[in-house]
């Protein structure tokens, strides 16, 4: 069985006095250990809903999710999430924000010095050792997101879930963090599922791009394997024939097969 298996999943939301709203309908998907898969699709197609289901933050209406041969029935330390908003606690330093999660997972099995070492290693992984004693208000947007990534990686999740983690950042900071994430994934080989609206980001980072149909009742409309050798260089990908072909395939899906009408006001 694949490391992550989603089997005939449906997610509906009740609406008072009306039929249930079906957000996802019949999603079946398998992701292998160590893969980096990206969910892409128009706004409102259920990408984040699917990520929340994988994370155990909400439960499917029908179907099931199996992660590492175990049913997903709720949140767990084996699955860590990073959101578009860094969600750091403003009264804690960078180090303390990361340590908070580390304590929740490892306090019963590791000493205080081991917890501290684990936290320091996570900050070093995202090149923030120098900022360990700073508070969130003293950090740039990119640095805050790096703390969020460190906090997720510090608990050594088997599955990393990223919900548009760089969406709120400027283009140059986003590119820098994408490159940093590629390096981290090369070092850790963590299985990753990411939601993005950025096509170039998807091609740069992914082993597979999972294209979702428009909602309601969204499904996986296409599954594109990105057969580009790693490590990847964004400058080379800008003109590489293979990358251009992948870009055309995703654009074809999003803007022809799943074109959305713009209604006049």
PDB file of C-alpha atoms in Angstrom:
ATOM      1  CA  UNK A   1       0.000   0.000   0.000  1.00  0.00           C
ATOM      2  CA  UNK A   2       1.130   3.563  -0.718  1.00  0.00           C
ATOM      3  CA  UNK A   3       2.352   5.647   2.226  1.00  0.00           C
ATOM      4  CA  UNK A   4      -0.682   7.957   1.945  1.00  0.00           C
ATOM      5  CA  UNK A   5      -3.867   6.460   0.550  1.00  0.00           C
ATOM      6  CA  UNK A   6      -7.109   8.399   0.078  1.00  0.00           C
ATOM      7  CA  UNK A   7      -9.970   6.075  -0.749  1.00  0.00           C
ATOM      8  CA  UNK A   8     -13.234   7.252  -2.344  1.00  0.00           C
ATOM      9  CA  UNK A   9     -13.380  10.318  -0.113  1.00  0.00           C
ATOM     10  CA  UNK A  10     -16.351  12.672  -0.041  1.00  0.00           C
ATOM     11  CA  UNK A  11     -16.713  15.786   2.101  1.00  0.00           C
ATOM     12  CA  UNK A  12     -20.060  17.538   2.527  1.00  0.00           C
ATOM     13  CA  UNK A  13     -21.120  20.499   4.651  1.00  0.00           C
ATOM     14  CA  UNK A  14     -24.683  20.874   5.977  1.00  0.00           C
ATOM     15  CA  UNK A  15     -26.648  23.986   4.992  1.00  0.00           C
ATOM     16  CA  UNK A  16     -29.746  24.786   7.008  1.00  0.00           C
ATOM     17  CA  UNK A  17     -32.896  24.347   4.948  1.00  0.00           C
ATOM     18  CA  UNK A  18     -30.965  23.275   1.836  1.00  0.00           C
ATOM     19  CA  UNK A  19     -29.233  20.165   0.506  1.00  0.00           C
ATOM     20  CA  UNK A  20     -25.731  19.564   1.827  1.00  0.00           C
ATOM     21  CA  UNK A  21     -22.910  21.336   0.006  1.00  0.00           C
ATOM     22  CA  UNK A  22     -20.632  18.680  -1.504  1.00  0.00           C
ATOM     23  CA  UNK A  23     -17.108  20.115  -1.541  1.00  0.00           C
ATOM     24  CA  UNK A  24     -15.205  16.964  -2.548  1.00  0.00           C
ATOM     25  CA  UNK A  25     -16.675  13.943  -4.292  1.00  0.00           C
ATOM     26  CA  UNK A  26     -15.022  10.571  -4.831  1.00  0.00           C
ATOM     27  CA  UNK A  27     -11.392  11.569  -4.248  1.00  0.00           C
ATOM     28  CA  UNK A  28      -9.038   8.604  -4.597  1.00  0.00           C
ATOM     29  CA  UNK A  29      -5.307   9.199  -4.460  1.00  0.00           C
ATOM     30  CA  UNK A  30      -2.059   7.467  -3.519  1.00  0.00           C
ATOM     31  CA  UNK A  31       1.213   9.174  -2.601  1.00  0.00           C
ATOM     32  CA  UNK A  32       4.418   7.226  -2.074  1.00  0.00           C
ATOM     33  CA  UNK A  33       6.865   7.742   0.781  1.00  0.00           C
ATOM     34  CA  UNK A  34       9.266  10.613   0.045  1.00  0.00           C
ATOM     35  CA  UNK A  35       7.138  12.131  -2.725  1.00  0.00           C
ATOM     36  CA  UNK A  36       6.434  15.851  -2.999  1.00  0.00           C
ATOM     37  CA  UNK A  37       2.893  16.271  -4.346  1.00  0.00           C
ATOM     38  CA  UNK A  38       1.216  19.590  -5.089  1.00  0.00           C
ATOM     39  CA  UNK A  39      -2.516  20.324  -5.211  1.00  0.00           C
ATOM     40  CA  UNK A  40      -3.412  23.051  -7.689  1.00  0.00           C
ATOM     41  CA  UNK A  41      -6.748  24.369  -8.910  1.00  0.00           C
ATOM     42  CA  UNK A  42      -8.985  27.400  -8.988  1.00  0.00           C
ATOM     43  CA  UNK A  43     -10.051  29.100  -5.753  1.00  0.00           C
ATOM     44  CA  UNK A  44     -12.876  27.267  -4.020  1.00  0.00           C
ATOM     45  CA  UNK A  45     -12.120  23.843  -5.482  1.00  0.00           C
ATOM     46  CA  UNK A  46     -11.421  22.277  -2.089  1.00  0.00           C
ATOM     47  CA  UNK A  47      -7.617  22.125  -2.021  1.00  0.00           C
ATOM     48  CA  UNK A  48      -7.322  23.345   1.556  1.00  0.00           C
ATOM     49  CA  UNK A  49     -10.298  21.214   2.592  1.00  0.00           C
ATOM     50  CA  UNK A  50      -8.497  18.131   1.299  1.00  0.00           C
ATOM     51  CA  UNK A  51      -5.317  19.147   3.129  1.00  0.00           C
ATOM     52  CA  UNK A  52      -7.289  19.612   6.363  1.00  0.00           C
ATOM     53  CA  UNK A  53      -8.744  16.122   5.928  1.00  0.00           C
ATOM     54  CA  UNK A  54      -5.274  14.619   5.483  1.00  0.00           C
ATOM     55  CA  UNK A  55      -4.146  16.492   8.584  1.00  0.00           C
ATOM     56  CA  UNK A  56      -7.071  15.120  10.568  1.00  0.00           C
ATOM     57  CA  UNK A  57      -8.444  18.590  11.311  1.00  0.00           C
ATOM     58  CA  UNK A  58     -11.801  17.516   9.916  1.00  0.00           C
ATOM     59  CA  UNK A  59     -13.333  14.158   9.049  1.00  0.00           C
ATOM     60  CA  UNK A  60     -14.604  12.897   5.680  1.00  0.00           C
ATOM     61  CA  UNK A  61     -18.306  12.368   5.124  1.00  0.00           C
ATOM     62  CA  UNK A  62     -17.571   9.080   3.371  1.00  0.00           C
ATOM     63  CA  UNK A  63     -14.384   7.258   2.435  1.00  0.00           C
ATOM     64  CA  UNK A  64     -11.179   7.060   4.423  1.00  0.00           C
ATOM     65  CA  UNK A  65      -7.569   8.226   4.602  1.00  0.00           C
ATOM     66  CA  UNK A  66      -4.742   5.819   5.447  1.00  0.00           C
ATOM     67  CA  UNK A  67      -1.310   7.187   6.405  1.00  0.00           C
ATOM     68  CA  UNK A  68       1.542   4.760   7.042  1.00  0.00           C
ATOM     69  CA  UNK A  69      -0.967   1.881   7.240  1.00  0.00           C
ATOM     70  CA  UNK A  70      -3.034   3.647   9.946  1.00  0.00           C
ATOM     71  CA  UNK A  71      -6.439   5.328   9.512  1.00  0.00           C
ATOM     72  CA  UNK A  72      -6.404   9.101   9.975  1.00  0.00           C
ATOM     73  CA  UNK A  73      -8.966   9.860  12.684  1.00  0.00           C
ATOM     74  CA  UNK A  74      -7.606  13.164  13.986  1.00  0.00           C
ATOM     75  CA  UNK A  75      -4.487  15.336  14.206  1.00  0.00           C
ATOM     76  CA  UNK A  76      -1.211  13.676  15.171  1.00  0.00           C
ATOM     77  CA  UNK A  77       2.520  14.445  15.411  1.00  0.00           C
ATOM     78  CA  UNK A  78       3.152  12.250  12.379  1.00  0.00           C
ATOM     79  CA  UNK A  79       1.512  14.998  10.262  1.00  0.00           C
ATOM     80  CA  UNK A  80       2.676  18.613  10.630  1.00  0.00           C
ATOM     81  CA  UNK A  81       1.026  21.589   8.920  1.00  0.00           C
ATOM     82  CA  UNK A  82       2.368  24.967   7.813  1.00  0.00           C
ATOM     83  CA  UNK A  83      -0.204  27.593   6.863  1.00  0.00           C
ATOM     84  CA  UNK A  84      -0.015  30.817   4.854  1.00  0.00           C
ATOM     85  CA  UNK A  85      -0.172  32.678   8.165  1.00  0.00           C
ATOM     86  CA  UNK A  86       2.822  31.842  10.340  1.00  0.00           C
ATOM     87  CA  UNK A  87       0.615  31.617  13.494  1.00  0.00           C
ATOM     88  CA  UNK A  88       3.529  32.315  15.846  1.00  0.00           C
ATOM     89  CA  UNK A  89       2.796  33.251  19.445  1.00  0.00           C
ATOM     90  CA  UNK A  90       3.934  36.891  19.737  1.00  0.00           C
ATOM     91  CA  UNK A  91       4.995  36.641  23.401  1.00  0.00           C
ATOM     92  CA  UNK A  92       7.432  33.790  22.687  1.00  0.00           C
ATOM     93  CA  UNK A  93      10.826  34.004  20.995  1.00  0.00           C
ATOM     94  CA  UNK A  94      11.597  32.049  17.822  1.00  0.00           C
ATOM     95  CA  UNK A  95      13.259  29.376  19.930  1.00  0.00           C
ATOM     96  CA  UNK A  96      10.335  29.192  22.348  1.00  0.00           C
ATOM     97  CA  UNK A  97       7.777  28.959  19.516  1.00  0.00           C
ATOM     98  CA  UNK A  98       9.562  25.918  18.108  1.00  0.00           C
ATOM     99  CA  UNK A  99      10.234  24.419  21.543  1.00  0.00           C
ATOM    100  CA  UNK A 100       6.521  24.551  22.381  1.00  0.00           C
ATOM    101  CA  UNK A 101       5.690  21.912  19.776  1.00  0.00           C
ATOM    102  CA  UNK A 102       8.790  19.870  20.562  1.00  0.00           C
ATOM    103  CA  UNK A 103       7.748  19.615  24.203  1.00  0.00           C
ATOM    104  CA  UNK A 104       4.258  18.461  23.258  1.00  0.00           C
ATOM    105  CA  UNK A 105       5.646  15.547  21.266  1.00  0.00           C
ATOM    106  CA  UNK A 106       8.879  14.529  23.011  1.00  0.00           C
ATOM    107  CA  UNK A 107       8.709  15.700  26.651  1.00  0.00           C
ATOM    108  CA  UNK A 108       7.987  12.186  27.943  1.00  0.00           C
ATOM    109  CA  UNK A 109      10.899  10.560  26.148  1.00  0.00           C
ATOM    110  CA  UNK A 110      13.645  13.202  26.009  1.00  0.00           C
ATOM    111  CA  UNK A 111      15.526  15.311  28.551  1.00  0.00           C
ATOM    112  CA  UNK A 112      15.390  19.117  28.652  1.00  0.00           C
ATOM    113  CA  UNK A 113      18.789  19.327  26.985  1.00  0.00           C
ATOM    114  CA  UNK A 114      17.667  16.959  24.224  1.00  0.00           C
ATOM    115  CA  UNK A 115      14.524  19.036  23.645  1.00  0.00           C
ATOM    116  CA  UNK A 116      16.671  22.153  23.446  1.00  0.00           C
ATOM    117  CA  UNK A 117      19.100  20.494  21.021  1.00  0.00           C
ATOM    118  CA  UNK A 118      16.217  19.349  18.811  1.00  0.00           C
ATOM    119  CA  UNK A 119      14.814  22.885  18.730  1.00  0.00           C
ATOM    120  CA  UNK A 120      18.194  24.407  17.913  1.00  0.00           C
ATOM    121  CA  UNK A 121      18.723  21.888  15.100  1.00  0.00           C
ATOM    122  CA  UNK A 122      15.377  22.813  13.528  1.00  0.00           C
ATOM    123  CA  UNK A 123      16.247  26.521  13.566  1.00  0.00           C
ATOM    124  CA  UNK A 124      19.651  25.739  12.084  1.00  0.00           C
ATOM    125  CA  UNK A 125      17.936  23.803   9.292  1.00  0.00           C
ATOM    126  CA  UNK A 126      16.142  27.000   8.192  1.00  0.00           C
ATOM    127  CA  UNK A 127      19.205  29.203   8.854  1.00  0.00           C
ATOM    128  CA  UNK A 128      17.719  31.074  11.805  1.00  0.00           C
ATOM    129  CA  UNK A 129      20.152  30.227  14.597  1.00  0.00           C
ATOM    130  CA  UNK A 130      21.096  33.906  14.808  1.00  0.00           C
ATOM    131  CA  UNK A 131      17.438  34.874  15.390  1.00  0.00           C
ATOM    132  CA  UNK A 132      16.624  32.319  18.085  1.00  0.00           C
ATOM    133  CA  UNK A 133      16.092  34.949  20.797  1.00  0.00           C
ATOM    134  CA  UNK A 134      14.074  37.358  18.661  1.00  0.00           C
ATOM    135  CA  UNK A 135      10.323  37.813  18.964  1.00  0.00           C
ATOM    136  CA  UNK A 136       7.972  37.568  15.938  1.00  0.00           C
ATOM    137  CA  UNK A 137       7.531  41.364  15.850  1.00  0.00           C
ATOM    138  CA  UNK A 138      11.269  41.652  15.187  1.00  0.00           C
ATOM    139  CA  UNK A 139      11.196  39.352  12.140  1.00  0.00           C
ATOM    140  CA  UNK A 140      10.436  39.851   8.460  1.00  0.00           C
ATOM    141  CA  UNK A 141       7.570  37.935   6.857  1.00  0.00           C
ATOM    142  CA  UNK A 142       9.964  35.450   5.314  1.00  0.00           C
ATOM    143  CA  UNK A 143      11.720  34.808   8.614  1.00  0.00           C
ATOM    144  CA  UNK A 144       8.388  34.198  10.345  1.00  0.00           C
ATOM    145  CA  UNK A 145       7.498  31.564   7.762  1.00  0.00           C
ATOM    146  CA  UNK A 146      10.889  29.925   8.246  1.00  0.00           C
ATOM    147  CA  UNK A 147      10.151  29.678  11.970  1.00  0.00           C
ATOM    148  CA  UNK A 148       6.820  28.056  11.062  1.00  0.00           C
ATOM    149  CA  UNK A 149       8.618  25.526   8.873  1.00  0.00           C
ATOM    150  CA  UNK A 150      11.179  24.872  11.623  1.00  0.00           C
ATOM    151  CA  UNK A 151       8.368  24.315  14.115  1.00  0.00           C
ATOM    152  CA  UNK A 152       6.812  21.719  11.802  1.00  0.00           C
ATOM    153  CA  UNK A 153      10.074  19.920  11.004  1.00  0.00           C
ATOM    154  CA  UNK A 154      11.246  19.879  14.636  1.00  0.00           C
ATOM    155  CA  UNK A 155       8.732  17.158  15.517  1.00  0.00           C
ATOM    156  CA  UNK A 156      10.088  14.986  12.682  1.00  0.00           C
ATOM    157  CA  UNK A 157       6.760  14.473  10.917  1.00  0.00           C
ATOM    158  CA  UNK A 158       6.439  11.617   8.493  1.00  0.00           C
ATOM    159  CA  UNK A 159       4.112  13.816   6.423  1.00  0.00           C
ATOM    160  CA  UNK A 160       4.488  17.579   5.930  1.00  0.00           C
ATOM    161  CA  UNK A 161       1.379  19.505   4.848  1.00  0.00           C
ATOM    162  CA  UNK A 162       1.871  22.986   3.372  1.00  0.00           C
ATOM    163  CA  UNK A 163      -1.106  25.283   2.723  1.00  0.00           C
ATOM    164  CA  UNK A 164       0.225  28.050   0.465  1.00  0.00           C
ATOM    165  CA  UNK A 165       3.109  28.711   2.873  1.00  0.00           C
ATOM    166  CA  UNK A 166       4.686  31.392   0.668  1.00  0.00           C
ATOM    167  CA  UNK A 167       1.522  32.941  -0.763  1.00  0.00           C
ATOM    168  CA  UNK A 168       1.662  36.132   1.311  1.00  0.00           C
ATOM    169  CA  UNK A 169       5.341  36.880   0.607  1.00  0.00           C
ATOM    170  CA  UNK A 170       6.934  39.102  -2.023  1.00  0.00           C
ATOM    171  CA  UNK A 171       8.342  37.411  -5.131  1.00  0.00           C
ATOM    172  CA  UNK A 172      12.026  37.539  -4.142  1.00  0.00           C
ATOM    173  CA  UNK A 173      11.426  36.243  -0.610  1.00  0.00           C
ATOM    174  CA  UNK A 174       9.160  33.532  -1.987  1.00  0.00           C
ATOM    175  CA  UNK A 175      11.852  32.380  -4.426  1.00  0.00           C
ATOM    176  CA  UNK A 176      14.452  32.278  -1.658  1.00  0.00           C
ATOM    177  CA  UNK A 177      12.231  30.163   0.588  1.00  0.00           C
ATOM    178  CA  UNK A 178      11.323  27.828  -2.270  1.00  0.00           C
ATOM    179  CA  UNK A 179      15.026  27.168  -2.827  1.00  0.00           C
ATOM    180  CA  UNK A 180      15.503  26.666   0.906  1.00  0.00           C
ATOM    181  CA  UNK A 181      12.601  24.217   1.030  1.00  0.00           C
ATOM    182  CA  UNK A 182      14.089  22.216  -1.842  1.00  0.00           C
ATOM    183  CA  UNK A 183      17.312  21.870   0.117  1.00  0.00           C
ATOM    184  CA  UNK A 184      15.484  20.800   3.273  1.00  0.00           C
ATOM    185  CA  UNK A 185      13.444  18.213   1.393  1.00  0.00           C
ATOM    186  CA  UNK A 186      16.610  16.843  -0.193  1.00  0.00           C
ATOM    187  CA  UNK A 187      18.124  16.427   3.282  1.00  0.00           C
ATOM    188  CA  UNK A 188      15.075  14.983   5.054  1.00  0.00           C
ATOM    189  CA  UNK A 189      13.159  13.169   2.263  1.00  0.00           C
ATOM    190  CA  UNK A 190       9.930  14.045   4.086  1.00  0.00           C
ATOM    191  CA  UNK A 191       6.732  13.097   2.259  1.00  0.00           C
ATOM    192  CA  UNK A 192       5.039  16.409   1.439  1.00  0.00           C
ATOM    193  CA  UNK A 193       1.657  17.587   0.165  1.00  0.00           C
ATOM    194  CA  UNK A 194       1.424  21.273  -0.704  1.00  0.00           C
ATOM    195  CA  UNK A 195      -1.436  23.534  -1.788  1.00  0.00           C
ATOM    196  CA  UNK A 196      -0.475  26.333  -4.164  1.00  0.00           C
ATOM    197  CA  UNK A 197      -1.892  28.691  -6.780  1.00  0.00           C
ATOM    198  CA  UNK A 198       1.596  29.263  -8.207  1.00  0.00           C
ATOM    199  CA  UNK A 199       2.190  27.098 -11.273  1.00  0.00           C
ATOM    200  CA  UNK A 200       5.934  27.778 -11.440  1.00  0.00           C
ATOM    201  CA  UNK A 201       6.260  26.898  -7.750  1.00  0.00           C
ATOM    202  CA  UNK A 202       4.476  23.609  -8.384  1.00  0.00           C
ATOM    203  CA  UNK A 203       6.805  22.662 -11.243  1.00  0.00           C
ATOM    204  CA  UNK A 204       9.925  23.690  -9.316  1.00  0.00           C
ATOM    205  CA  UNK A 205       9.130  21.735  -6.150  1.00  0.00           C
ATOM    206  CA  UNK A 206       6.926  18.802  -7.119  1.00  0.00           C
ATOM    207  CA  UNK A 207       7.323  15.198  -8.085  1.00  0.00           C
ATOM    208  CA  UNK A 208       3.612  15.240  -8.977  1.00  0.00           C
ATOM    209  CA  UNK A 209       1.087  17.976  -9.680  1.00  0.00           C
ATOM    210  CA  UNK A 210      -2.476  16.991  -8.775  1.00  0.00           C
ATOM    211  CA  UNK A 211      -4.953  19.167 -10.674  1.00  0.00           C
ATOM    212  CA  UNK A 212      -8.387  19.593  -9.129  1.00  0.00           C
ATOM    213  CA  UNK A 213     -11.613  20.209 -10.988  1.00  0.00           C
ATOM    214  CA  UNK A 214     -13.804  23.168 -10.111  1.00  0.00           C
ATOM    215  CA  UNK A 215     -16.136  22.813  -7.158  1.00  0.00           C
ATOM    216  CA  UNK A 216     -18.622  21.948  -5.940  1.00  0.00           C
ATOM    217  CA  UNK A 217     -18.087  18.177  -5.934  1.00  0.00           C
ATOM    218  CA  UNK A 218     -14.440  18.648  -6.920  1.00  0.00           C
ATOM    219  CA  UNK A 219     -12.276  15.707  -7.918  1.00  0.00           C
ATOM    220  CA  UNK A 220      -8.687  15.052  -8.978  1.00  0.00           C
ATOM    221  CA  UNK A 221      -8.986  15.859 -12.669  1.00  0.00           C
ATOM    222  CA  UNK A 222      -5.428  15.069 -13.727  1.00  0.00           C
ATOM    223  CA  UNK A 223      -2.212  13.753 -12.199  1.00  0.00           C
ATOM    224  CA  UNK A 224       1.009  15.018 -13.785  1.00  0.00           C
ATOM    225  CA  UNK A 225       4.370  13.419 -12.961  1.00  0.00           C
ATOM    226  CA  UNK A 226       7.179  16.003 -13.083  1.00  0.00           C
ATOM    227  CA  UNK A 227      10.120  14.023 -14.455  1.00  0.00           C
ATOM    228  CA  UNK A 228      12.826  16.658 -13.976  1.00  0.00           C
ATOM    229  CA  UNK A 229      16.083  15.633 -12.319  1.00  0.00           C
ATOM    230  CA  UNK A 230      16.995  17.025  -8.908  1.00  0.00           C
ATOM    231  CA  UNK A 231      18.566  19.244  -7.729  1.00  0.00           C
ATOM    232  CA  UNK A 232      16.590  21.758  -9.777  1.00  0.00           C
ATOM    233  CA  UNK A 233      17.650  25.242 -10.807  1.00  0.00           C
ATOM    234  CA  UNK A 234      14.929  27.852 -11.334  1.00  0.00           C
ATOM    235  CA  UNK A 235      16.916  29.682 -14.025  1.00  0.00           C
ATOM    236  CA  UNK A 236      17.330  26.500 -16.046  1.00  0.00           C
ATOM    237  CA  UNK A 237      13.669  25.582 -15.587  1.00  0.00           C
ATOM    238  CA  UNK A 238      12.585  28.946 -16.985  1.00  0.00           C
ATOM    239  CA  UNK A 239      13.633  27.843 -20.475  1.00  0.00           C
ATOM    240  CA  UNK A 240      13.917  24.044 -20.221  1.00  0.00           C
ATOM    241  CA  UNK A 241      11.704  22.331 -22.795  1.00  0.00           C
ATOM    242  CA  UNK A 242      10.409  19.807 -20.296  1.00  0.00           C
ATOM    243  CA  UNK A 243       9.375  22.482 -17.809  1.00  0.00           C
ATOM    244  CA  UNK A 244       7.686  24.516 -20.537  1.00  0.00           C
ATOM    245  CA  UNK A 245       5.738  21.422 -21.598  1.00  0.00           C
ATOM    246  CA  UNK A 246       4.553  20.778 -18.031  1.00  0.00           C
ATOM    247  CA  UNK A 247       3.514  24.400 -17.726  1.00  0.00           C
ATOM    248  CA  UNK A 248       1.464  24.147 -20.917  1.00  0.00           C
ATOM    249  CA  UNK A 249      -0.262  20.978 -19.678  1.00  0.00           C
ATOM    250  CA  UNK A 250      -1.329  22.569 -16.391  1.00  0.00           C
ATOM    251  CA  UNK A 251      -2.443  25.781 -18.113  1.00  0.00           C
ATOM    252  CA  UNK A 252      -4.477  23.711 -20.569  1.00  0.00           C
ATOM    253  CA  UNK A 253      -6.221  21.994 -17.673  1.00  0.00           C
ATOM    254  CA  UNK A 254      -6.868  25.138 -15.630  1.00  0.00           C
ATOM    255  CA  UNK A 255      -7.846  27.596 -18.344  1.00  0.00           C
ATOM    256  CA  UNK A 256      -9.442  25.426 -21.011  1.00  0.00           C
ATOM    257  CA  UNK A 257     -10.708  22.215 -19.474  1.00  0.00           C
ATOM    258  CA  UNK A 258     -11.604  23.948 -16.195  1.00  0.00           C
ATOM    259  CA  UNK A 259     -12.137  27.504 -17.436  1.00  0.00           C
ATOM    260  CA  UNK A 260     -14.206  29.666 -15.109  1.00  0.00           C
ATOM    261  CA  UNK A 261     -16.584  32.318 -16.324  1.00  0.00           C
ATOM    262  CA  UNK A 262     -16.156  35.838 -14.991  1.00  0.00           C
ATOM    263  CA  UNK A 263     -19.621  37.146 -14.218  1.00  0.00           C
ATOM    264  CA  UNK A 264     -20.338  40.812 -14.853  1.00  0.00           C
ATOM    265  CA  UNK A 265     -21.273  42.920 -11.829  1.00  0.00           C
TER     266      UNK A 265
END
